[in-house]
mmCIF file of C-alpha atoms in Angstrom:
data_model
loop_
_atom_site.group_PDB
_atom_site.id
_atom_site.type_symbol
_atom_site.label_atom_id
_atom_site.label_comp_id
_atom_site.label_asym_id
_atom_site.label_seq_id
_atom_site.Cartn_x
_atom_site.Cartn_y
_atom_site.Cartn_z
ATOM 1 C CA MET K 1 42.980 50.419 9.284
ATOM 2 C CA GLY K 2 40.069 48.070 9.883
ATOM 3 C CA PHE K 3 36.492 49.144 9.495
ATOM 4 C CA SER K 4 34.254 48.257 12.403
ATOM 5 C CA SER K 5 30.533 48.064 12.017
ATOM 6 C CA SER K 6 28.075 49.174 14.650
ATOM 7 C CA ILE K 7 25.768 46.300 13.664
ATOM 8 C CA PRO K 8 26.368 43.156 15.701
ATOM 9 C CA LYS K 9 27.185 39.980 13.777
ATOM 10 C CA HIS K 10 24.107 38.093 14.883
ATOM 11 C CA SER K 11 21.804 40.677 13.314
ATOM 12 C CA ARG K 12 23.343 40.144 9.872
ATOM 13 C CA ARG K 13 21.794 36.717 9.518
ATOM 14 C CA ARG K 14 19.177 36.423 6.849
ATOM 15 C CA LEU K 15 15.922 34.664 7.495
ATOM 16 C CA PRO K 16 15.299 31.675 5.238
ATOM 17 C CA SER K 17 13.275 32.509 2.154
ATOM 18 C CA PRO K 18 9.702 31.214 1.867
ATOM 19 C CA ILE K 19 10.844 28.902 -0.944
ATOM 20 C CA THR K 20 13.482 27.357 1.319
ATOM 21 C CA CYS K 21 10.926 26.867 4.085
ATOM 22 C CA ALA K 22 8.511 25.312 1.583
ATOM 23 C CA TRP K 23 11.225 22.975 0.307
ATOM 24 C CA LEU K 24 12.106 21.876 3.841
ATOM 25 C CA THR K 25 8.430 21.307 4.617
ATOM 26 C CA LEU K 26 8.002 19.239 1.446
ATOM 27 C CA LEU K 27 11.057 17.224 2.413
ATOM 28 C CA ALA K 28 9.632 16.584 5.894
ATOM 29 C CA LEU K 29 6.252 15.554 4.454
ATOM 30 C CA SER K 30 7.971 13.174 2.032
ATOM 31 C CA VAL K 31 9.876 11.575 4.903
ATOM 32 C CA ALA K 32 6.606 11.331 6.841
ATOM 33 C CA SER K 33 5.003 9.541 3.869
ATOM 34 C CA ALA K 34 7.872 7.078 3.723
ATOM 35 C CA MET K 35 7.736 6.487 7.476
ATOM 36 C CA LEU K 36 3.981 5.972 7.290
ATOM 37 C CA THR K 37 4.419 3.099 4.839
ATOM 38 C CA MET K 38 6.702 1.302 7.304
ATOM 39 C CA MET K 39 4.138 1.307 10.115
ATOM 40 C CA PRO K 40 1.978 -1.772 10.708
ATOM 41 C CA ILE K 41 -1.401 -0.103 10.182
ATOM 42 C CA PRO K 42 -4.421 -1.164 8.107
ATOM 43 C CA SER K 43 -4.235 -0.348 4.425
ATOM 44 C CA ARG K 44 -7.305 1.905 4.587
ATOM 45 C CA LEU K 45 -5.641 4.169 7.145
ATOM 46 C CA LEU K 46 -2.370 4.035 5.234
ATOM 47 C CA GLY K 47 -4.053 5.111 2.004
ATOM 48 C CA GLY K 48 -5.901 7.929 3.742
ATOM 49 C CA GLY K 49 -2.765 9.143 5.481
ATOM 50 C CA ILE K 50 -0.751 9.186 2.283
ATOM 51 C CA LEU K 51 -3.521 11.063 0.479
ATOM 52 C CA ILE K 52 -3.704 13.664 3.251
ATOM 53 C CA LEU K 53 0.061 14.179 3.128
ATOM 54 C CA ALA K 54 -0.077 14.451 -0.675
ATOM 55 C CA LEU K 55 -2.841 17.032 -0.373
ATOM 56 C CA ALA K 56 -0.739 19.059 2.075
ATOM 57 C CA LYS K 57 2.250 18.893 -0.291
ATOM 58 C CA SER K 58 0.164 20.008 -3.262
ATOM 59 C CA ARG K 59 -1.133 22.993 -1.307
ATOM 60 C CA ILE K 60 2.409 24.030 -0.386
ATOM 61 C CA ILE K 61 3.477 23.755 -4.006
ATOM 62 C CA LEU K 62 0.499 25.811 -5.167
ATOM 63 C CA ALA K 63 0.978 28.474 -2.519
ATOM 64 C CA GLN K 64 4.748 28.908 -2.594
ATOM 65 C CA TYR K 65 6.125 27.678 -5.911
ATOM 66 C CA LEU K 66 3.226 28.825 -8.085
ATOM 67 C CA ASP K 67 2.849 31.967 -5.920
ATOM 68 C CA LEU K 68 -0.881 31.549 -5.348
ATOM 69 C CA ALA K 69 -0.446 32.712 -1.741
ATOM 70 C CA THR K 70 -0.835 36.231 -3.096
ATOM 71 C CA SER K 71 -4.189 35.278 -4.636
ATOM 72 C CA PRO K 72 -6.325 33.599 -1.950
ATOM 73 C CA PRO K 73 -9.408 32.986 -4.145
ATOM 74 C CA TRP K 74 -7.347 31.018 -6.682
ATOM 75 C CA LEU K 75 -5.569 29.091 -3.950
ATOM 76 C CA ARG K 76 -8.890 28.263 -2.282
ATOM 77 C CA GLY K 77 -10.379 27.130 -5.611
ATOM 78 C CA PHE K 78 -7.445 24.873 -6.453
ATOM 79 C CA THR K 79 -7.494 23.482 -2.920
ATOM 80 C CA MET K 80 -11.192 22.645 -3.179
ATOM 81 C CA VAL K 81 -10.676 20.889 -6.517
ATOM 82 C CA LEU K 82 -7.684 18.932 -5.208
ATOM 83 C CA THR K 83 -9.571 17.979 -2.044
ATOM 84 C CA GLY K 84 -12.492 16.730 -4.130
ATOM 85 C CA PHE K 85 -10.100 14.780 -6.313
ATOM 86 C CA ALA K 86 -8.464 13.226 -3.218
ATOM 87 C CA VAL K 87 -11.881 12.238 -1.835
ATOM 88 C CA VAL K 88 -12.795 10.539 -5.127
ATOM 89 C CA ILE K 89 -9.456 8.698 -5.187
ATOM 90 C CA PHE K 90 -9.916 7.583 -1.577
ATOM 91 C CA CYS K 91 -13.462 6.350 -2.288
ATOM 92 C CA LEU K 92 -12.205 4.376 -5.272
ATOM 93 C CA PHE K 93 -9.407 2.981 -3.093
ATOM 94 C CA LEU K 94 -11.972 1.736 -0.556
ATOM 95 C CA ILE K 95 -14.008 -0.136 -3.185
#
């Protein structure tokens, strides 16, 4: 005799884990970086765009993979340091 559940099938679906969402976001940002290099835009804008995308990817990695989302002060500190580092790199790129 078959066992029937009172829970409908559509409610058994699991939501994607935060790591899966982070991986998909990193994949999308990597594709965006590649697409950005194919556009006919000035090199200064290209360099800035790639640095901004790299900064977004590093923040996702820090928050999700290194689990700093549970510690906002550490995440904010690392983000400030990485942003400062990106600004220095961009200034050197413009010289």
